[in-house]
């Protein structure tokens, strides 16, 4: 619990340099391998070729990225809202927690490969099954993060508040909710990456457009360069969403500097 | 005038007897310590007083004249400072007032004149992790005092501090609390601390806690920051003997 000091400003870029270098290295090795070995681009296209593919199909890729982003964000928003409301209910009503938690755990045991086509069967090719699938995948991690966050509240702080005459609601608002925020943001950063994967998977199982469909079609027409182009776009998108979550965390609780994920 | 009297209080927690027929009283403006071995149930007594648990038997009476409004008669300071890391020091200090429904502006107006006395002037906008252990403890003490309750309950307030900081805080507390005449109950297992700070000391037995001795400390003040008086030394020896006897008994 000793005070820790924040790194100097502008350090973020400096700290990111090793990561950028290692990614760049991996791409260079890949590129060199493809050129030296003379492997067919139908098996393994070089990064430079994937990059060219992204540029030449940029309009098509963008048109298919938008529905994926929409499904991801809507599904994730639904999941976080439901997880938050339920977390409050479960926190106040332990009996409800005992009744519902096993159900949520079972929901996490369902294989996506089976669920995704069923969702499409039940809800059609529109946005609904994608939103539901994203929510299904990300809901439980968010709920767990919040529940663990509430449980991390220092008992002394709660005892103090009760000694001051605080109601159960006031204890929640002044101690349990703020205590849960580091856990909430850790959950947010992890879940947003699952959300993108789930959205693409849902599209893969059946959709009119989206990165999942691009990947499916490119695979069926033996275009690994296009598959990888769509993968690169989805990775970039995931990184951006992760960055937004991390930024949100910094803005909301960056000043705390105690425990939790940095 | 008696501010608080506790008569024949007994408490069972989960089938174990924790408090056994405790009777004690505290006069207005008096500084009373409860001295006993760790885990003897001293803190449980505070939980009864603050309403955290209900006693099985016995009575707690607070002088009605000392009560302000309908609220609790007690302001409680837990063992660790329990400062909220997400609140600035000023907002930690005014926590009790906020719970009482006092507006933020009014609460700050009450707190700000007290900051210099508690060595916190200029630190009100800081977060707890930016403060030293001693400052955090003084902030927690000010949070307790500021609630305006007639009786202060301090649960081993210096237990988590290093020896030097603790010595400094004890000197400060002796000066400050006796100058202000705040009615205080201090729970501690530190004999020297109890003798230095208290007007009277109740010695508790190991669990289940009973009052085994009541001792008036009549040594001259200030007791800290100068050579120890013979009276203090004598009482310290006596208390240590009682505590050690209890252990072997």
Coordinates of C-alpha atoms in Angstrom, one line a residue:
Chain A
X1 CA 0.0 0.0 0.0
X2 CA 3.0 2.3 -0.3
X3 CA 2.6 5.2 -2.6
X4 CA 3.6 4.6 -6.1
X5 CA 4.6 7.3 -8.5
X6 CA 3.2 7.6 -12.0
X7 CA 5.7 7.4 -14.8
X8 CA 6.5 10.8 -16.4
X9 CA 4.2 12.0 -19.1
X10 CA 5.1 10.9 -22.6
X11 CA 6.4 7.7 -21.2
X12 CA 3.5 5.7 -22.7
X13 CA 5.1 5.9 -26.2
X14 CA 8.5 4.9 -24.9
X15 CA 7.0 2.0 -22.9
X16 CA 5.2 0.8 -26.0
X17 CA 8.3 0.8 -28.1
X18 CA 9.5 -2.8 -27.2
X19 CA 6.0 -4.2 -28.0
X20 CA 6.0 -2.4 -31.4
X21 CA 9.5 -3.6 -32.1
X22 CA 8.6 -7.3 -31.4
X23 CA 5.5 -7.1 -33.6
X24 CA 7.6 -5.5 -36.4
X25 CA 10.2 -8.2 -35.9
X26 CA 7.7 -11.0 -36.2
X27 CA 6.3 -9.5 -39.4
X28 CA 9.8 -9.1 -40.9
X29 CA 10.6 -12.7 -40.2
X30 CA 7.4 -13.8 -41.8
X31 CA 8.0 -11.6 -44.8
X32 CA 11.6 -12.9 -45.1
X33 CA 10.4 -16.5 -44.8
X34 CA 7.8 -16.1 -47.6
X35 CA 10.3 -14.5 -49.9
X36 CA 13.2 -16.9 -49.3
X37 CA 11.1 -20.1 -49.3
X38 CA 9.1 -19.2 -52.3
X39 CA 6.0 -20.6 -50.7
X40 CA 2.8 -20.2 -52.7
X41 CA 0.8 -17.0 -51.8
X42 CA -2.3 -19.3 -51.9
X43 CA -0.9 -21.0 -48.8
X44 CA 0.9 -18.2 -47.0
X45 CA 0.8 -14.6 -48.3
X46 CA 3.5 -12.2 -47.1
X47 CA 2.5 -9.4 -44.8
X48 CA 3.2 -6.9 -47.6
X49 CA 0.7 -8.7 -49.7
X50 CA -1.9 -8.7 -47.0
X51 CA -1.2 -4.9 -46.5
X52 CA -1.8 -4.4 -50.3
X53 CA -5.0 -6.4 -50.1
X54 CA -6.2 -4.3 -47.2
X55 CA -5.6 -1.1 -49.2
X56 CA -7.2 -2.4 -52.4
X57 CA -10.3 -3.8 -50.7
X58 CA -10.5 -0.9 -48.2
X59 CA -14.0 0.1 -49.2
X60 CA -15.3 -3.5 -48.9
X61 CA -13.5 -4.0 -45.6
X62 CA -14.8 -0.8 -44.1
X63 CA -18.4 -1.6 -45.2
X64 CA -18.1 -4.9 -43.4
X65 CA -16.3 -3.6 -40.4
X66 CA -19.1 -1.2 -39.5
X67 CA -21.7 -4.0 -38.9
X68 CA -19.2 -5.9 -36.8
X69 CA -18.4 -2.8 -34.7
X70 CA -22.2 -2.2 -34.3
X71 CA -22.8 -5.7 -33.1
X72 CA -19.8 -5.6 -30.8
X73 CA -20.8 -2.3 -29.1
X74 CA -24.5 -3.0 -28.9
X75 CA -23.9 -6.5 -27.5
X76 CA -21.3 -5.3 -25.1
X77 CA -23.5 -2.4 -23.9
X78 CA -26.3 -4.8 -23.3
X79 CA -24.0 -7.2 -21.5
X80 CA -22.5 -4.5 -19.2
X81 CA -25.9 -3.0 -18.4
X82 CA -27.5 -6.3 -17.5
X83 CA -24.4 -7.4 -15.6
X84 CA -24.4 -4.2 -13.6
X85 CA -28.1 -4.3 -12.8
X86 CA -27.9 -7.9 -11.8
X87 CA -24.8 -7.4 -9.7
X88 CA -26.6 -4.8 -7.6
X89 CA -29.6 -7.1 -7.2
X90 CA -27.4 -10.1 -6.3
X91 CA -25.4 -7.9 -3.9
X92 CA -28.5 -6.9 -2.0
X93 CA -30.3 -10.3 -2.1
X94 CA -27.9 -13.1 -1.3
X95 CA -30.7 -15.7 -1.9
X96 CA -31.0 -14.5 -5.4
X97 CA -27.3 -14.9 -5.8
X98 CA -27.4 -18.5 -4.7
X99 CA -30.3 -19.2 -7.1
X100 CA -28.9 -17.5 -10.2
X101 CA -25.2 -18.0 -10.1
X102 CA -25.2 -21.7 -11.1
X103 CA -27.4 -20.7 -14.1
X104 CA -24.9 -18.1 -15.2
X105 CA -22.0 -20.6 -14.8
X106 CA -23.9 -23.1 -17.0
X107 CA -24.4 -20.4 -19.6
X108 CA -20.6 -20.2 -19.9
X109 CA -20.3 -23.9 -20.5
X110 CA -22.3 -23.8 -23.7
X111 CA -20.1 -24.3 -26.8
X112 CA -20.3 -21.3 -29.1
X113 CA -20.0 -23.5 -32.2
X114 CA -23.4 -25.0 -31.2
X115 CA -25.0 -21.8 -29.9
X116 CA -24.2 -19.5 -32.7
X117 CA -26.1 -21.4 -35.5
X118 CA -29.0 -21.9 -33.1
X119 CA -29.2 -18.2 -32.5
X120 CA -29.2 -17.6 -36.2
X121 CA -32.0 -20.2 -36.5
X122 CA -34.1 -18.5 -33.9
X123 CA -33.4 -14.9 -34.5
X124 CA -32.5 -14.7 -38.2
X125 CA -29.7 -13.0 -40.1
X126 CA -30.1 -9.6 -38.6
X127 CA -28.4 -7.8 -35.7
X128 CA -30.3 -9.6 -32.9
X129 CA -28.4 -12.9 -32.7
X130 CA -25.1 -11.1 -32.9
X131 CA -26.0 -8.9 -30.0
X132 CA -27.2 -11.8 -28.0
X133 CA -24.2 -13.9 -28.7
X134 CA -21.8 -11.0 -27.7
X135 CA -23.8 -10.5 -24.6
X136 CA -23.8 -14.2 -23.7
X137 CA -20.0 -14.4 -24.0
X138 CA -19.2 -11.2 -22.1
X139 CA -22.0 -11.0 -19.5
X140 CA -20.5 -13.5 -17.0
X141 CA -17.0 -12.1 -16.9
X142 CA -18.5 -8.7 -16.3
X143 CA -20.7 -10.0 -13.6
X144 CA -17.9 -11.8 -11.9
X145 CA -15.7 -8.7 -12.1
X146 CA -18.3 -6.6 -10.3
X147 CA -19.2 -9.3 -7.7
X148 CA -15.5 -9.8 -6.9
X149 CA -15.1 -6.0 -6.8
X150 CA -17.9 -5.6 -4.3
X151 CA -16.3 -8.4 -2.2
X152 CA -13.0 -6.6 -2.2
X153 CA -14.4 -3.8 -0.1
X154 CA -12.4 -3.4 3.1
X155 CA -14.5 -4.7 6.0
X156 CA -13.1 -1.8 8.1
X157 CA -14.6 0.8 5.7
X158 CA -18.0 -0.8 5.8
X159 CA -17.9 -1.1 9.6
X160 CA -16.9 2.6 9.8
X161 CA -19.8 3.6 7.5
X162 CA -22.3 1.6 9.5
X163 CA -20.9 3.1 12.8
X164 CA -21.7 6.5 11.2
X165 CA -25.3 5.4 10.7
X166 CA -25.1 4.7 6.9
X167 CA -27.9 2.7 5.4
X168 CA -27.2 -0.5 3.3
X169 CA -27.8 1.6 0.2
X170 CA -25.3 4.3 1.4
X171 CA -22.7 1.6 2.1
X172 CA -23.2 0.3 -1.4
X173 CA -22.9 3.7 -3.0
X174 CA -20.0 5.1 -0.9
X175 CA -17.9 1.9 -0.4
X176 CA -18.9 -1.2 -2.4
X177 CA -19.4 0.5 -5.7
X178 CA -16.2 2.6 -5.7
X179 CA -14.2 -0.5 -4.4
X180 CA -15.4 -2.5 -7.4
X181 CA -14.2 -0.1 -10.1
X182 CA -10.7 -1.4 -10.5
X183 CA -12.2 -4.9 -11.0
X184 CA -14.9 -3.5 -13.3
X185 CA -12.3 -2.0 -15.6
X186 CA -10.1 -5.1 -15.6
X187 CA -13.2 -7.0 -16.6
X188 CA -14.1 -4.4 -19.2
X189 CA -10.7 -4.6 -20.9
X190 CA -10.8 -8.4 -21.1
X191 CA -14.4 -8.7 -22.1
X192 CA -14.2 -6.2 -24.9
X193 CA -11.7 -8.4 -26.7
X194 CA -14.0 -11.4 -26.2
X195 CA -16.9 -9.3 -27.6
X196 CA -15.2 -8.7 -31.0
X197 CA -14.4 -12.4 -31.3
X198 CA -18.0 -13.3 -30.4
X199 CA -19.4 -10.8 -32.9
X200 CA -17.2 -12.2 -35.7
X201 CA -18.2 -15.7 -34.8
X202 CA -21.9 -14.9 -34.8
X203 CA -21.5 -13.4 -38.3
X204 CA -19.6 -16.5 -39.4
X205 CA -22.6 -18.6 -38.4
X206 CA -24.9 -16.5 -40.5
X207 CA -25.1 -12.9 -41.6
X208 CA -25.5 -10.6 -44.5
X209 CA -22.4 -8.6 -43.9
X210 CA -19.6 -8.2 -41.4
X211 CA -15.9 -9.2 -41.0
X212 CA -17.1 -12.8 -40.1
X213 CA -18.8 -13.0 -43.6
X214 CA -15.7 -11.6 -45.3
X215 CA -13.6 -14.3 -43.6
X216 CA -16.1 -17.0 -44.5
X217 CA -16.3 -15.9 -48.2
X218 CA -12.5 -15.4 -48.5
X219 CA -11.9 -18.9 -47.0
X220 CA -14.4 -20.5 -49.4
X221 CA -12.7 -18.8 -52.4
X222 CA -9.2 -19.8 -51.3
X223 CA -8.0 -16.3 -50.6
X224 CA -5.8 -16.4 -47.5
X225 CA -4.6 -12.9 -48.2
X226 CA -8.2 -11.6 -47.8
X227 CA -8.7 -13.8 -44.7
X228 CA -5.6 -12.3 -43.2
X229 CA -6.7 -8.8 -44.3
X230 CA -9.9 -9.2 -42.4
X231 CA -8.1 -10.6 -39.4
X232 CA -5.7 -7.6 -39.4
X233 CA -8.7 -5.2 -39.5
X234 CA -10.4 -7.1 -36.7
X235 CA -7.2 -7.0 -34.6
X236 CA -6.8 -3.3 -35.1
X237 CA -10.4 -2.8 -34.1
X238 CA -10.0 -4.9 -31.0
X239 CA -6.9 -3.0 -30.0
X240 CA -8.7 0.3 -30.5
X241 CA -11.6 -0.8 -28.3
X242 CA -9.2 -2.1 -25.7
X243 CA -7.4 1.3 -25.8
X244 CA -10.7 3.1 -25.2
X245 CA -11.4 0.8 -22.2
X246 CA -7.9 1.5 -20.8
X247 CA -8.3 5.2 -21.3
X248 CA -11.7 5.1 -19.6
X249 CA -10.0 3.3 -16.7
X250 CA -7.3 5.9 -16.5
X251 CA -9.8 8.8 -16.5
X252 CA -12.0 7.3 -13.9
X253 CA -9.6 5.7 -11.4
X254 CA -6.1 6.7 -12.6
X255 CA -5.6 8.8 -9.5
X256 CA -6.0 6.0 -7.0
X257 CA -2.6 4.3 -7.4
X258 CA -3.5 1.5 -5.0
X259 CA -3.7 -2.1 -5.8
X260 CA -5.6 -3.5 -8.8
X261 CA -4.6 -3.6 -12.4
X262 CA -2.6 -0.7 -13.8
Chain B
X1 CA -21.0 13.6 35.1
X2 CA -21.2 10.1 33.7
X3 CA -21.3 10.2 29.9
X4 CA -21.6 6.4 29.5
X5 CA -22.3 3.5 31.7
X6 CA -22.3 -0.1 30.7
X7 CA -23.9 -2.6 33.1
X8 CA -23.4 -6.4 33.0
X9 CA -22.9 -6.6 29.3
X10 CA -22.6 -10.1 27.8
X11 CA -22.1 -11.1 24.2
X12 CA -22.0 -14.4 22.4
X13 CA -20.7 -14.6 18.8
X14 CA -21.2 -17.9 17.0
X15 CA -21.6 -19.9 20.2
X16 CA -18.4 -18.4 21.8
X17 CA -18.8 -16.2 24.8
X18 CA -16.9 -13.0 23.9
X19 CA -17.9 -10.5 26.6
X20 CA -18.8 -11.8 30.0
X21 CA -20.6 -9.4 32.4
X22 CA -18.7 -6.2 31.5
X23 CA -19.5 -3.2 33.6
X24 CA -17.8 0.1 33.2
X25 CA -18.4 3.8 33.1
X26 CA -16.8 6.9 31.5
X27 CA -17.2 10.4 32.8
X28 CA -17.6 13.4 30.6
X29 CA -14.2 14.6 29.3
X30 CA -12.5 11.5 30.6
X31 CA -10.0 9.5 28.7
X32 CA -10.5 5.8 29.5
X33 CA -8.5 2.9 28.1
X34 CA -9.5 -0.7 27.8
X35 CA -6.3 -2.7 28.1
X36 CA -6.3 -6.4 27.3
X37 CA -4.5 -9.1 25.3
X38 CA -5.0 -9.3 21.6
X39 CA -8.2 -11.0 20.5
X40 CA -9.8 -10.8 24.0
X41 CA -13.0 -9.1 22.7
X42 CA -12.1 -5.4 23.2
X43 CA -13.1 -4.6 19.7
X44 CA -16.4 -6.5 20.1
X45 CA -17.3 -4.1 22.8
X46 CA -17.1 -1.3 20.3
X47 CA -19.2 -3.2 17.8
X48 CA -21.9 -3.5 20.5
X49 CA -21.7 0.3 21.1
X50 CA -21.8 1.2 17.4
X51 CA -24.7 -1.1 16.8
X52 CA -22.8 -3.6 14.7
X53 CA -23.9 -6.5 17.0
X54 CA -26.6 -6.8 19.6
X55 CA -25.6 -7.8 23.2
X56 CA -27.3 -10.8 24.7
X57 CA -27.6 -9.3 28.1
X58 CA -26.8 -6.0 29.9
X59 CA -27.4 -2.4 29.3
X60 CA -25.7 0.6 27.7
X61 CA -26.7 4.0 29.0
X62 CA -25.6 7.2 27.4
X63 CA -26.2 10.5 29.3
X64 CA -29.1 12.1 27.5
X65 CA -27.6 15.5 28.0
X66 CA -24.5 14.5 26.1
X67 CA -26.6 13.3 23.1
X68 CA -26.9 15.5 20.1
X69 CA -30.0 14.8 18.1
X70 CA -31.1 11.3 17.4
X71 CA -27.8 10.0 16.0
X72 CA -25.5 7.6 17.7
X73 CA -23.5 8.8 20.7
X74 CA -20.3 7.3 19.4
X75 CA -17.8 8.2 16.7
X76 CA -15.7 5.2 15.9
X77 CA -12.1 4.9 14.6
X78 CA -11.2 1.4 13.3
X79 CA -7.9 -0.3 13.7
X80 CA -6.6 0.6 10.2
X81 CA -7.2 4.1 9.1
X82 CA -10.0 2.9 6.7
X83 CA -9.4 6.0 4.5
X84 CA -11.1 5.6 1.1
X85 CA -8.3 5.7 -1.6
X86 CA -10.7 7.2 -4.1
X87 CA -11.6 10.2 -2.0
X88 CA -9.4 13.2 -1.3
X89 CA -8.4 13.8 2.3
X90 CA -11.0 16.5 2.8
X91 CA -13.7 14.2 1.5
X92 CA -12.5 11.4 3.7
X93 CA -12.5 13.7 6.7
X94 CA -16.1 14.8 6.1
X95 CA -17.4 11.3 5.4
X96 CA -19.3 11.2 8.7
X97 CA -21.0 14.5 8.0
X98 CA -21.9 13.4 4.5
X99 CA -23.6 10.3 5.9
X100 CA -25.5 12.6 8.3
X101 CA -26.8 14.4 5.3
X102 CA -24.8 17.6 5.7
X103 CA -24.0 19.3 2.4
X104 CA -20.5 19.1 1.0
X105 CA -19.9 22.9 1.3
X106 CA -21.1 23.0 5.0
X107 CA -19.1 19.9 5.8
X108 CA -15.9 21.4 4.3
X109 CA -16.5 24.7 6.2
X110 CA -16.6 22.7 9.4
X111 CA -13.5 20.7 8.6
X112 CA -11.2 23.3 7.2
X113 CA -10.5 25.2 10.4
X114 CA -9.5 21.9 12.1
X115 CA -6.9 21.0 9.5
X116 CA -3.9 22.9 11.0
X117 CA -4.4 21.4 14.4
X118 CA -4.3 18.0 12.9
X119 CA -1.2 18.8 10.9
X120 CA -3.1 18.5 7.6
X121 CA -3.1 22.1 6.4
X122 CA -2.3 22.1 2.7
X123 CA -3.0 18.4 2.3
X124 CA -6.8 18.5 2.0
X125 CA -6.7 18.0 -1.8
X126 CA -4.3 15.1 -1.6
X127 CA -5.3 11.5 -1.9
X128 CA -4.6 9.1 1.1
X129 CA -1.7 7.3 -0.7
X130 CA 0.2 10.5 -1.0
X131 CA 0.3 11.0 2.8
X132 CA 2.6 9.5 5.5
X133 CA 1.3 6.9 8.0
X134 CA 1.1 9.5 10.7
X135 CA -0.8 12.0 8.6
X136 CA -3.3 9.3 7.5
X137 CA -3.9 8.4 11.1
X138 CA -4.5 12.1 12.0
X139 CA -6.9 12.4 9.1
X140 CA -8.7 9.3 10.5
X141 CA -8.8 10.9 13.9
X142 CA -10.1 14.2 12.5
X143 CA -12.8 12.2 10.6
X144 CA -13.8 10.8 14.0
X145 CA -13.9 14.0 15.9
X146 CA -15.7 15.9 13.2
X147 CA -18.7 13.7 13.5
X148 CA -19.5 15.8 16.6
X149 CA -20.5 12.7 18.7
X150 CA -20.2 13.0 22.5
X151 CA -17.9 9.9 22.8
X152 CA -14.9 8.9 20.7
X153 CA -14.1 5.2 20.3
X154 CA -10.5 4.5 19.2
X155 CA -9.7 0.9 18.4
X156 CA -5.9 0.5 18.6
X157 CA -5.5 3.6 16.4
X158 CA -1.7 3.3 16.3
X159 CA -1.3 -0.4 15.9
X160 CA -0.3 -0.3 12.2
X161 CA 2.3 2.5 12.6
X162 CA 6.0 2.2 12.9
X163 CA 7.5 2.8 16.4
X164 CA 8.8 6.3 15.7
X165 CA 5.6 7.5 14.1
X166 CA 3.6 5.9 16.9
X167 CA 5.6 7.7 19.6
X168 CA 5.0 11.0 17.7
X169 CA 1.3 10.3 17.4
X170 CA 0.9 9.4 21.1
X171 CA 2.6 12.7 22.2
X172 CA 0.3 14.6 19.8
X173 CA -2.8 12.8 21.0
X174 CA -2.0 13.4 24.7
X175 CA -1.6 17.1 24.1
X176 CA -4.5 17.5 21.8
X177 CA -7.2 15.3 23.4
X178 CA -6.6 16.6 26.9
X179 CA -6.6 20.2 25.8
X180 CA -9.9 19.6 24.0
X181 CA -11.4 17.4 26.8
X182 CA -12.9 14.9 24.3
X183 CA -14.6 12.0 26.1
X184 CA -12.7 9.0 24.7
X185 CA -12.5 5.3 25.0
X186 CA -9.2 3.8 23.7
X187 CA -8.8 0.1 23.1
X188 CA -5.2 -1.0 23.2
X189 CA -2.9 -3.9 24.2
X190 CA 0.1 -1.5 24.7
X191 CA 0.6 -0.9 28.4
X192 CA 2.8 2.2 28.0
X193 CA 0.3 3.8 25.6
X194 CA -2.6 3.1 28.1
X195 CA -0.7 4.6 31.0
X196 CA 0.5 7.7 29.0
X197 CA -2.8 8.6 27.7
X198 CA -5.5 7.6 30.2
X199 CA -7.2 9.0 33.2
X200 CA -8.5 5.5 34.0
X201 CA -7.7 2.0 32.7
X202 CA -9.9 -1.1 32.7
X203 CA -8.0 -4.3 32.3
X204 CA -9.8 -7.1 30.4
X205 CA -9.1 -10.8 30.8
X206 CA -8.4 -13.1 27.8
X207 CA -11.6 -14.3 26.0
X208 CA -14.3 -14.3 27.3
X209 CA -13.4 -10.8 28.4
X210 CA -14.2 -9.8 31.9
X211 CA -13.1 -6.6 33.7
X212 CA -10.3 -7.8 36.0
X213 CA -9.1 -4.5 37.3
X214 CA -9.8 -0.8 37.2
X215 CA -6.9 1.5 37.8
X216 CA -6.9 5.3 38.1
X217 CA -3.8 6.9 36.6
X218 CA -2.8 9.9 38.7
X219 CA 0.6 10.6 37.2
X220 CA 1.3 14.2 36.4
X221 CA 0.8 15.5 32.8
X222 CA 2.2 15.8 30.3
X223 CA 3.5 12.2 30.6
X224 CA 5.1 11.9 27.3
X225 CA 8.1 13.8 26.0
X226 CA 10.0 13.9 29.4
X227 CA 11.4 11.4 31.8
X228 CA 8.8 9.0 33.1
X229 CA 7.4 9.7 36.5
X230 CA 7.6 7.2 39.3
X231 CA 3.8 7.0 39.4
X232 CA 3.7 6.0 35.7
X233 CA 6.4 3.5 36.2
X234 CA 4.7 1.9 39.1
X235 CA 1.4 1.6 37.3
X236 CA 3.0 0.1 34.2
X237 CA 4.6 -2.6 36.3
X238 CA 1.4 -3.3 38.1
X239 CA -0.5 -3.6 34.8
X240 CA 2.1 -5.8 33.2
X241 CA 1.9 -8.1 36.2
X242 CA -1.9 -8.3 36.0
X243 CA -1.8 -9.1 32.2
X244 CA 0.9 -11.7 32.6
X245 CA -0.9 -13.4 35.5
X246 CA -4.0 -13.6 33.5
X247 CA -2.1 -15.4 30.7
X248 CA -0.7 -18.1 32.9
X249 CA -3.9 -18.5 34.9

